């Protein structure tokens, strides 16, 4: 009798446990192919960002669809489609007809994978990641927020320029898609009037592969494999023949020479300074203001994160001093004391909602950083609004270049004022987020987020309120986390909006989307 | 006499660092309480580590220094029928790091409910052979954040454990015991909606790996069964999971393993009923993605016949 009772309880517990649904843990954003809401026939006239004169990039005229060459390519494509493996069919579903979204996800994953701060050596020194010896240890790069913002900016700007040029030639030559030539071809994606030569997918694949390889030298094998999979999916999906793809690759290659040239000379190579330079920057601030920031880790890191990122070439702001913030309240001032009081209040008592906000926005080590967070928002809005690849690229290009500009502006301000963190100014202060290795004022999260929100609000005005709320939340999350004073966050948001507006003005200047 | 008194290995599982009593504090011993008997206990535990395994690399981290984990746990065990014991516990845990600038965490951890059933007891040679099973269910009750390792007080996931226990007690008081458990772990809800686990994961849930737990003990009863001394070994091995990345923080998806040796002493001041005390020490000898903990525990027990008094 008692045995029976126990057994019943076992069964009840087992049922309860197994019936409790497990949440899915997806590896990428699930979305379906969609029909583009607009084709942008004049998209080839939009303003490129890297390339000053689009006529510099020559694309040969395609063979007509009646030519024997085309007929042969069409047949080859058909055979490829008919002999697809299950893995190839999965790849077609994965890449979709808007593959920028996938390359963006791959970029975010790389960022998260490489966003690891080097630990100390046994003798207490630190070794910095070195692009000349990427294997390390520590491995190169350390994909911290400035690094990731720049990586995403180059990726998105190269994608955008490649697509503007692809669009120009698409509507110049008007070579129709394979499935319009041969009605027996059943494409994997919705049929579209977008001309197929040159392939927009191939152009995106080429620049994405090359930018990511430039940024993540240890990932060449993985990135090449993604590239091959993507290129192969274009034929398997029935949307491009080989010459479409070749022309797309050609555009991609041309764009990359502009991207490489700019990246090699934008000042990033000097952003992480040696100790004497870093010390002189700190001392300059100390002489000017009477304070300086110091790293509080054990052993102490001798140099903060990228002291000269503020000197890196911006995309839309002519001179970083235009967007440098006014001085912060001095330690000991009434404003300072008030904001310290607020920090102590949260440290003593934090609501669950405040804790959730601090953690949801942490985007710290091991994550895709705040720029990554905004790329995720952009992706959701792009899918929701069914943007075509060109518009998708434009959103990412202006948002990510604005976010990088915000990072540059913020870093300029950070190292100009060299303001100490709360763990330095408040005795015995402990935080629920790790304190980053750079000065407090202004808050990076706040500037990145306000710039991202400003650009996204321009492209998606219906969701402006949500973007602005997120930017405010990102800013305040750092106060809850105990690592920023309110004035860091408030001023960071102002600065980010200001920087974002430069990008918006530029985006507006071609009069299109 | 065989069921003399209760309590036991319950604390042996308490000192799991992060994962801690998500494990549960199921006695994996052979001792049963008789029908209607209740044992109430209050346990205190103090554990520290100053090195941890990042993957299988044992390292220090001056920004953690020494991590201290303290626990206070009310516990109750009830004999329901001759062959079944019910147990429940709910610990309050607190962590603190001596180095760095990050705050510790404290709060109510996981409610643990378990049933132990004795299926078989047989005379064999100059002693008794027993076969028992144990089923435990744990679930987080407080709002603690599991995704705050190594400072978090638990794994934040429900767990169902099934354990088999085999023991042999000689007539002169020596007991050899071994047990093996399979632990199904559910998911823990976190506060970010993207994390890295050998690649991107777009979710605010983490899968806590399933694990197996092995336990073995050699015990000796002294002073007319009022004093019990045990030497223990136990191990926990997650079946899946990722490693802590270089100089990065741990997370609940990690493959956490450890092996510990320990001793356990229990003393019943006046025989079967009334007050008793427990003291134990456990020391981690090997591990993966875990702190190298040493824990010391103390407990007070009070045992009484709550119902079914006539048959006693």
mmCIF file of C-alpha atoms in Angstrom, chain A residues 95-397:
data_model
loop_
_atom_site.group_PDB
_atom_site.id
_atom_site.type_symbol
_atom_site.label_atom_id
_atom_site.label_comp_id
_atom_site.label_asym_id
_atom_site.label_seq_id
_atom_site.Cartn_x
_atom_site.Cartn_y
_atom_site.Cartn_z
ATOM 1 C CA UNK A 95 20.936 31.802 -46.386
ATOM 2 C CA UNK A 96 17.568 33.111 -47.644
ATOM 3 C CA UNK A 97 17.181 35.797 -50.280
ATOM 4 C CA UNK A 98 18.520 38.415 -47.862
ATOM 5 C CA UNK A 99 21.878 36.880 -46.901
ATOM 6 C CA UNK A 100 23.250 40.091 -45.351
ATOM 7 C CA UNK A 101 21.311 39.072 -42.267
ATOM 8 C CA UNK A 102 23.270 35.820 -42.061
ATOM 9 C CA UNK A 103 26.642 37.463 -42.618
ATOM 10 C CA UNK A 104 25.750 39.925 -39.911
ATOM 11 C CA UNK A 105 24.968 37.052 -37.543
ATOM 12 C CA UNK A 106 28.268 35.379 -38.411
ATOM 13 C CA UNK A 107 30.051 38.660 -37.671
ATOM 14 C CA UNK A 108 28.307 38.921 -34.290
ATOM 15 C CA UNK A 109 29.263 35.356 -33.462
ATOM 16 C CA UNK A 110 32.898 36.089 -34.301
ATOM 17 C CA UNK A 111 32.726 39.159 -32.078
ATOM 18 C CA UNK A 112 31.372 37.119 -29.170
ATOM 19 C CA UNK A 113 33.955 34.408 -29.745
ATOM 20 C CA UNK A 114 36.855 36.868 -29.707
ATOM 21 C CA UNK A 115 35.576 39.275 -27.081
ATOM 22 C CA UNK A 116 37.870 37.845 -24.413
ATOM 23 C CA UNK A 117 40.176 40.077 -22.431
ATOM 24 C CA UNK A 118 43.736 38.738 -22.082
ATOM 25 C CA UNK A 119 44.494 37.510 -18.581
ATOM 26 C CA UNK A 120 47.724 38.219 -16.731
ATOM 27 C CA UNK A 121 50.880 36.177 -17.244
ATOM 28 C CA UNK A 122 52.258 34.283 -14.227
ATOM 29 C CA UNK A 123 54.705 37.145 -13.565
ATOM 30 C CA UNK A 124 51.892 39.683 -13.380
ATOM 31 C CA UNK A 125 52.499 41.266 -16.788
ATOM 32 C CA UNK A 126 49.975 41.340 -19.603
ATOM 33 C CA UNK A 127 50.552 40.374 -23.224
ATOM 34 C CA UNK A 128 48.482 42.214 -25.809
ATOM 35 C CA UNK A 129 46.946 40.420 -28.800
ATOM 36 C CA UNK A 130 49.208 40.954 -31.775
ATOM 37 C CA UNK A 131 47.989 40.884 -35.394
ATOM 38 C CA UNK A 132 51.471 39.812 -36.483
ATOM 39 C CA UNK A 133 51.120 36.701 -34.313
ATOM 40 C CA UNK A 134 47.365 36.089 -34.257
ATOM 41 C CA UNK A 135 47.628 32.635 -32.637
ATOM 42 C CA UNK A 136 48.987 34.200 -29.467
ATOM 43 C CA UNK A 137 48.354 33.520 -26.709
ATOM 44 C CA UNK A 138 46.475 35.721 -26.407
ATOM 45 C CA UNK A 139 44.659 35.191 -29.687
ATOM 46 C CA UNK A 140 44.108 38.162 -31.992
ATOM 47 C CA UNK A 141 41.832 40.046 -31.943
ATOM 48 C CA UNK A 142 40.343 41.019 -28.618
ATOM 49 C CA UNK A 143 36.985 41.961 -30.122
ATOM 50 C CA UNK A 144 36.088 44.627 -27.539
ATOM 51 C CA UNK A 145 33.373 47.206 -28.318
ATOM 52 C CA UNK A 146 35.593 49.636 -30.300
ATOM 53 C CA UNK A 147 37.049 46.750 -32.312
ATOM 54 C CA UNK A 148 33.633 45.246 -32.943
ATOM 55 C CA UNK A 149 32.086 48.599 -33.878
ATOM 56 C CA UNK A 150 34.792 49.092 -36.480
ATOM 57 C CA UNK A 151 34.509 45.524 -37.759
ATOM 58 C CA UNK A 152 30.761 45.927 -38.235
ATOM 59 C CA UNK A 153 31.193 49.332 -39.865
ATOM 60 C CA UNK A 154 33.582 48.011 -42.522
ATOM 61 C CA UNK A 155 31.459 44.930 -43.094
ATOM 62 C CA UNK A 156 28.247 46.898 -43.556
ATOM 63 C CA UNK A 157 29.720 49.756 -45.565
ATOM 64 C CA UNK A 158 31.417 47.308 -47.954
ATOM 65 C CA UNK A 159 28.173 45.378 -48.337
ATOM 66 C CA UNK A 160 26.285 48.585 -49.042
ATOM 67 C CA UNK A 161 28.707 49.924 -51.648
ATOM 68 C CA UNK A 162 28.813 46.518 -53.341
ATOM 69 C CA UNK A 163 25.044 46.456 -53.571
ATOM 70 C CA UNK A 164 24.698 50.023 -54.861
ATOM 71 C CA UNK A 165 27.039 49.052 -57.699
ATOM 72 C CA UNK A 166 25.282 45.726 -58.222
ATOM 73 C CA UNK A 167 21.946 47.599 -58.408
ATOM 74 C CA UNK A 168 23.334 50.043 -60.904
ATOM 75 C CA UNK A 169 24.355 47.249 -63.243
ATOM 76 C CA UNK A 170 21.278 45.174 -62.590
ATOM 77 C CA UNK A 171 18.979 47.863 -63.907
ATOM 78 C CA UNK A 172 21.411 48.945 -66.576
ATOM 79 C CA UNK A 173 21.496 45.479 -68.159
ATOM 80 C CA UNK A 174 18.175 44.160 -66.946
ATOM 81 C CA UNK A 175 19.106 40.506 -67.276
ATOM 82 C CA UNK A 176 16.148 38.711 -65.892
ATOM 83 C CA UNK A 177 16.236 35.879 -63.342
ATOM 84 C CA UNK A 178 16.669 32.260 -64.535
ATOM 85 C CA UNK A 179 13.119 31.319 -63.560
ATOM 86 C CA UNK A 180 11.656 33.973 -65.872
ATOM 87 C CA UNK A 181 13.776 32.616 -68.737
ATOM 88 C CA UNK A 182 12.743 29.038 -68.116
ATOM 89 C CA UNK A 183 9.410 28.598 -66.381
ATOM 90 C CA UNK A 184 10.260 25.010 -65.437
ATOM 91 C CA UNK A 185 12.746 26.340 -62.883
ATOM 92 C CA UNK A 186 11.191 26.565 -59.465
ATOM 93 C CA UNK A 187 13.221 28.930 -57.287
ATOM 94 C CA UNK A 188 13.539 28.412 -53.535
ATOM 95 C CA UNK A 189 12.657 32.045 -52.829
ATOM 96 C CA UNK A 190 9.723 34.208 -53.948
ATOM 97 C CA UNK A 191 10.017 35.201 -57.604
ATOM 98 C CA UNK A 192 11.197 38.748 -58.061
ATOM 99 C CA UNK A 193 11.510 41.292 -60.860
ATOM 100 C CA UNK A 194 14.955 42.194 -59.564
ATOM 101 C CA UNK A 195 17.416 41.588 -62.456
ATOM 102 C CA UNK A 196 19.817 38.793 -61.593
ATOM 103 C CA UNK A 197 23.042 40.114 -63.175
ATOM 104 C CA UNK A 198 25.258 40.816 -61.269
ATOM 105 C CA UNK A 199 24.314 38.577 -58.348
ATOM 106 C CA UNK A 200 23.705 40.701 -55.243
ATOM 107 C CA UNK A 201 24.198 37.584 -53.103
ATOM 108 C CA UNK A 202 27.645 36.895 -54.558
ATOM 109 C CA UNK A 203 28.735 40.512 -54.112
ATOM 110 C CA UNK A 204 27.629 40.365 -50.472
ATOM 111 C CA UNK A 205 29.331 36.997 -49.966
ATOM 112 C CA UNK A 206 32.603 38.257 -51.375
ATOM 113 C CA UNK A 207 32.889 41.447 -49.320
ATOM 114 C CA UNK A 208 31.606 39.772 -46.184
ATOM 115 C CA UNK A 209 34.121 36.975 -46.480
ATOM 116 C CA UNK A 210 37.002 39.357 -47.072
ATOM 117 C CA UNK A 211 36.133 41.862 -44.337
ATOM 118 C CA UNK A 212 35.649 39.096 -41.798
ATOM 119 C CA UNK A 213 38.922 37.442 -42.804
ATOM 120 C CA UNK A 214 40.679 40.778 -42.440
ATOM 121 C CA UNK A 215 39.171 41.233 -38.958
ATOM 122 C CA UNK A 216 39.449 37.628 -37.723
ATOM 123 C CA UNK A 217 42.658 36.131 -39.130
ATOM 124 C CA UNK A 218 42.259 32.854 -37.208
ATOM 125 C CA UNK A 219 38.876 32.161 -38.786
ATOM 126 C CA UNK A 220 39.869 31.879 -42.448
ATOM 127 C CA UNK A 221 38.851 28.236 -42.758
ATOM 128 C CA UNK A 222 35.469 28.758 -41.152
ATOM 129 C CA UNK A 223 34.732 31.906 -43.145
ATOM 130 C CA UNK A 224 35.807 30.311 -46.446
ATOM 131 C CA UNK A 225 33.499 27.421 -45.745
ATOM 132 C CA UNK A 226 30.577 29.786 -45.101
ATOM 133 C CA UNK A 227 31.402 31.636 -48.300
ATOM 134 C CA UNK A 228 31.467 28.449 -50.399
ATOM 135 C CA UNK A 229 28.189 27.365 -48.864
ATOM 136 C CA UNK A 230 26.594 30.709 -49.615
ATOM 137 C CA UNK A 231 27.871 30.937 -53.207
ATOM 138 C CA UNK A 232 26.749 27.388 -53.881
ATOM 139 C CA UNK A 233 23.288 28.140 -52.459
ATOM 140 C CA UNK A 234 22.725 30.859 -55.067
ATOM 141 C CA UNK A 235 22.610 28.300 -57.895
ATOM 142 C CA UNK A 236 20.898 25.691 -55.750
ATOM 143 C CA UNK A 237 18.131 28.174 -54.991
ATOM 144 C CA UNK A 238 17.620 28.765 -58.718
ATOM 145 C CA UNK A 239 18.179 32.521 -58.532
ATOM 146 C CA UNK A 240 21.597 32.992 -60.191
ATOM 147 C CA UNK A 241 23.584 31.410 -62.997
ATOM 148 C CA UNK A 242 27.349 31.296 -62.910
ATOM 149 C CA UNK A 243 27.984 34.548 -64.807
ATOM 150 C CA UNK A 244 25.621 36.403 -62.423
ATOM 151 C CA UNK A 245 27.715 35.090 -59.565
ATOM 152 C CA UNK A 246 31.058 35.870 -61.201
ATOM 153 C CA UNK A 247 30.012 39.460 -61.819
ATOM 154 C CA UNK A 248 28.922 39.790 -58.184
ATOM 155 C CA UNK A 249 32.273 38.448 -57.008
ATOM 156 C CA UNK A 250 34.040 40.888 -59.292
ATOM 157 C CA UNK A 251 32.207 43.828 -57.711
ATOM 158 C CA UNK A 252 32.980 42.478 -54.274
ATOM 159 C CA UNK A 253 36.648 42.250 -55.077
ATOM 160 C CA UNK A 254 36.767 45.822 -56.363
ATOM 161 C CA UNK A 255 35.023 47.163 -53.276
ATOM 162 C CA UNK A 256 37.471 45.327 -51.053
ATOM 163 C CA UNK A 257 40.431 47.241 -52.405
ATOM 164 C CA UNK A 258 38.746 50.463 -51.223
ATOM 165 C CA UNK A 259 37.849 48.908 -47.864
ATOM 166 C CA UNK A 260 41.345 47.551 -47.285
ATOM 167 C CA UNK A 261 42.933 50.832 -48.189
ATOM 168 C CA UNK A 262 40.760 52.813 -45.799
ATOM 169 C CA UNK A 263 41.135 50.280 -42.972
ATOM 170 C CA UNK A 264 44.921 50.243 -43.260
ATOM 171 C CA UNK A 265 45.115 53.981 -42.764
ATOM 172 C CA UNK A 266 42.257 54.828 -40.408
ATOM 173 C CA UNK A 267 44.454 54.950 -37.298
ATOM 174 C CA UNK A 268 43.211 51.740 -35.636
ATOM 175 C CA UNK A 269 46.715 50.263 -35.724
ATOM 176 C CA UNK A 270 47.818 52.939 -33.242
ATOM 177 C CA UNK A 271 44.746 52.908 -31.017
ATOM 178 C CA UNK A 272 46.276 50.594 -28.409
ATOM 179 C CA UNK A 273 49.227 52.661 -27.204
ATOM 180 C CA UNK A 274 52.402 51.724 -25.361
ATOM 181 C CA UNK A 275 52.564 52.638 -21.666
ATOM 182 C CA UNK A 276 54.540 55.888 -22.018
ATOM 183 C CA UNK A 277 51.950 57.309 -24.429
ATOM 184 C CA UNK A 278 49.115 56.127 -22.209
ATOM 185 C CA UNK A 279 50.782 57.693 -19.153
ATOM 186 C CA UNK A 280 51.250 61.004 -20.909
ATOM 187 C CA UNK A 281 47.554 61.040 -21.867
ATOM 188 C CA UNK A 282 46.619 60.395 -18.230
ATOM 189 C CA UNK A 283 49.018 63.052 -16.974
ATOM 190 C CA UNK A 284 47.706 65.612 -19.421
ATOM 191 C CA UNK A 285 44.217 65.068 -18.000
ATOM 192 C CA UNK A 286 45.557 65.239 -14.453
ATOM 193 C CA UNK A 287 47.230 68.570 -15.115
ATOM 194 C CA UNK A 288 44.146 69.929 -16.805
ATOM 195 C CA UNK A 289 41.500 68.693 -14.377
ATOM 196 C CA UNK A 290 43.199 67.347 -11.250
ATOM 197 C CA UNK A 291 42.018 63.761 -11.640
ATOM 198 C CA UNK A 292 42.838 60.679 -13.666
ATOM 199 C CA UNK A 293 41.381 57.253 -14.184
ATOM 200 C CA UNK A 294 43.299 54.123 -13.182
ATOM 201 C CA UNK A 295 42.705 50.462 -13.823
ATOM 202 C CA UNK A 296 41.639 48.737 -10.578
ATOM 203 C CA UNK A 297 42.314 45.127 -11.528
ATOM 204 C CA UNK A 298 44.885 42.903 -9.863
ATOM 205 C CA UNK A 299 47.494 42.866 -11.278
ATOM 206 C CA UNK A 300 46.858 46.355 -12.580
ATOM 207 C CA UNK A 301 46.618 46.654 -16.362
ATOM 208 C CA UNK A 302 49.311 49.111 -17.422
ATOM 209 C CA UNK A 303 47.325 50.616 -20.305
ATOM 210 C CA UNK A 304 43.610 51.229 -20.721
ATOM 211 C CA UNK A 305 41.670 49.922 -23.680
ATOM 212 C CA UNK A 306 42.601 51.686 -26.947
ATOM 213 C CA UNK A 307 43.501 55.154 -25.592
ATOM 214 C CA UNK A 308 43.762 56.496 -29.143
ATOM 215 C CA UNK A 309 40.568 55.031 -30.588
ATOM 216 C CA UNK A 310 39.362 58.627 -30.352
ATOM 217 C CA UNK A 311 41.806 59.485 -33.126
ATOM 218 C CA UNK A 312 40.531 56.838 -35.547
ATOM 219 C CA UNK A 313 39.097 58.261 -38.753
ATOM 220 C CA UNK A 314 35.357 58.810 -38.512
ATOM 221 C CA UNK A 315 32.808 58.108 -41.233
ATOM 222 C CA UNK A 316 30.487 61.085 -41.023
ATOM 223 C CA UNK A 317 31.874 63.540 -38.490
ATOM 224 C CA UNK A 318 34.579 65.805 -39.961
ATOM 225 C CA UNK A 319 36.345 66.446 -36.659
ATOM 226 C CA UNK A 320 35.871 64.542 -33.412
ATOM 227 C CA UNK A 321 36.191 67.726 -31.337
ATOM 228 C CA UNK A 322 32.846 68.834 -32.768
ATOM 229 C CA UNK A 323 31.221 66.102 -30.727
ATOM 230 C CA UNK A 324 33.443 66.124 -27.638
ATOM 231 C CA UNK A 325 31.360 66.469 -24.488
ATOM 232 C CA UNK A 326 31.665 69.336 -22.022
ATOM 233 C CA UNK A 327 33.638 68.610 -18.840
ATOM 234 C CA UNK A 328 32.006 66.299 -16.275
ATOM 235 C CA UNK A 329 31.236 67.498 -12.734
ATOM 236 C CA UNK A 330 34.398 67.369 -10.650
ATOM 237 C CA UNK A 331 34.708 64.700 -7.956
ATOM 238 C CA UNK A 332 33.416 66.249 -4.744
ATOM 239 C CA UNK A 333 31.053 68.675 -6.496
ATOM 240 C CA UNK A 334 27.376 68.709 -5.554
ATOM 241 C CA UNK A 335 26.359 67.015 -8.816
ATOM 242 C CA UNK A 336 28.987 64.338 -8.321
ATOM 243 C CA UNK A 337 27.898 63.663 -4.740
ATOM 244 C CA UNK A 338 24.292 63.383 -5.780
ATOM 245 C CA UNK A 339 25.118 60.812 -8.457
ATOM 246 C CA UNK A 340 27.324 58.864 -6.042
ATOM 247 C CA UNK A 341 24.432 58.782 -3.598
ATOM 248 C CA UNK A 342 22.298 57.254 -6.324
ATOM 249 C CA UNK A 343 24.909 54.566 -7.000
ATOM 250 C CA UNK A 344 25.098 53.678 -3.322
ATOM 251 C CA UNK A 345 21.323 53.448 -3.200
ATOM 252 C CA UNK A 346 21.213 50.864 -6.006
ATOM 253 C CA UNK A 347 24.112 48.913 -4.516
ATOM 254 C CA UNK A 348 22.221 48.666 -1.227
ATOM 255 C CA UNK A 349 18.891 47.842 -2.794
ATOM 256 C CA UNK A 350 18.124 46.946 -6.345
ATOM 257 C CA UNK A 351 14.753 45.911 -7.727
ATOM 258 C CA UNK A 352 14.548 42.817 -9.896
ATOM 259 C CA UNK A 353 13.615 45.017 -12.830
ATOM 260 C CA UNK A 354 16.720 47.145 -12.394
ATOM 261 C CA UNK A 355 18.860 44.033 -12.134
ATOM 262 C CA UNK A 356 17.274 42.634 -15.286
ATOM 263 C CA UNK A 357 18.000 45.871 -17.179
ATOM 264 C CA UNK A 358 21.618 45.887 -16.009
ATOM 265 C CA UNK A 359 22.130 42.317 -17.175
ATOM 266 C CA UNK A 360 20.112 42.494 -20.401
ATOM 267 C CA UNK A 361 22.327 45.355 -21.503
ATOM 268 C CA UNK A 362 25.555 44.079 -20.054
ATOM 269 C CA UNK A 363 26.890 42.977 -23.457
ATOM 270 C CA UNK A 364 30.205 42.498 -21.721
ATOM 271 C CA UNK A 365 33.132 40.139 -22.199
ATOM 272 C CA UNK A 366 32.233 37.074 -24.226
ATOM 273 C CA UNK A 367 29.262 38.800 -25.840
ATOM 274 C CA UNK A 368 28.670 40.563 -29.152
ATOM 275 C CA UNK A 369 29.050 43.968 -27.377
ATOM 276 C CA UNK A 370 26.503 46.857 -27.470
ATOM 277 C CA UNK A 371 27.040 47.393 -31.227
ATOM 278 C CA UNK A 372 26.050 43.738 -31.651
ATOM 279 C CA UNK A 373 22.918 44.312 -29.599
ATOM 280 C CA UNK A 374 21.836 47.109 -31.955
ATOM 281 C CA UNK A 375 22.566 44.958 -34.987
ATOM 282 C CA UNK A 376 20.098 42.464 -33.606
ATOM 283 C CA UNK A 377 17.441 45.163 -33.288
ATOM 284 C CA UNK A 378 18.181 46.306 -36.853
ATOM 285 C CA UNK A 379 17.790 42.750 -38.115
ATOM 286 C CA UNK A 380 14.366 42.349 -36.528
ATOM 287 C CA UNK A 381 13.116 45.618 -38.044
ATOM 288 C CA UNK A 382 14.530 44.717 -41.455
ATOM 289 C CA UNK A 383 12.681 41.399 -41.518
ATOM 290 C CA UNK A 384 9.518 42.962 -40.145
ATOM 291 C CA UNK A 385 9.548 45.599 -42.874
ATOM 292 C CA UNK A 386 10.562 43.124 -45.604
ATOM 293 C CA UNK A 387 13.465 45.240 -46.804
ATOM 294 C CA UNK A 388 15.308 44.227 -49.951
ATOM 295 C CA UNK A 389 19.063 43.554 -49.700
ATOM 296 C CA UNK A 390 20.013 47.069 -50.824
ATOM 297 C CA UNK A 391 17.859 48.732 -48.169
ATOM 298 C CA UNK A 392 19.075 46.183 -45.640
ATOM 299 C CA UNK A 393 22.649 47.101 -46.459
ATOM 300 C CA UNK A 394 21.862 50.786 -46.193
ATOM 301 C CA UNK A 395 20.366 50.416 -42.727
ATOM 302 C CA UNK A 396 23.350 48.425 -41.493
ATOM 303 C CA UNK A 397 25.897 50.667 -43.204
#
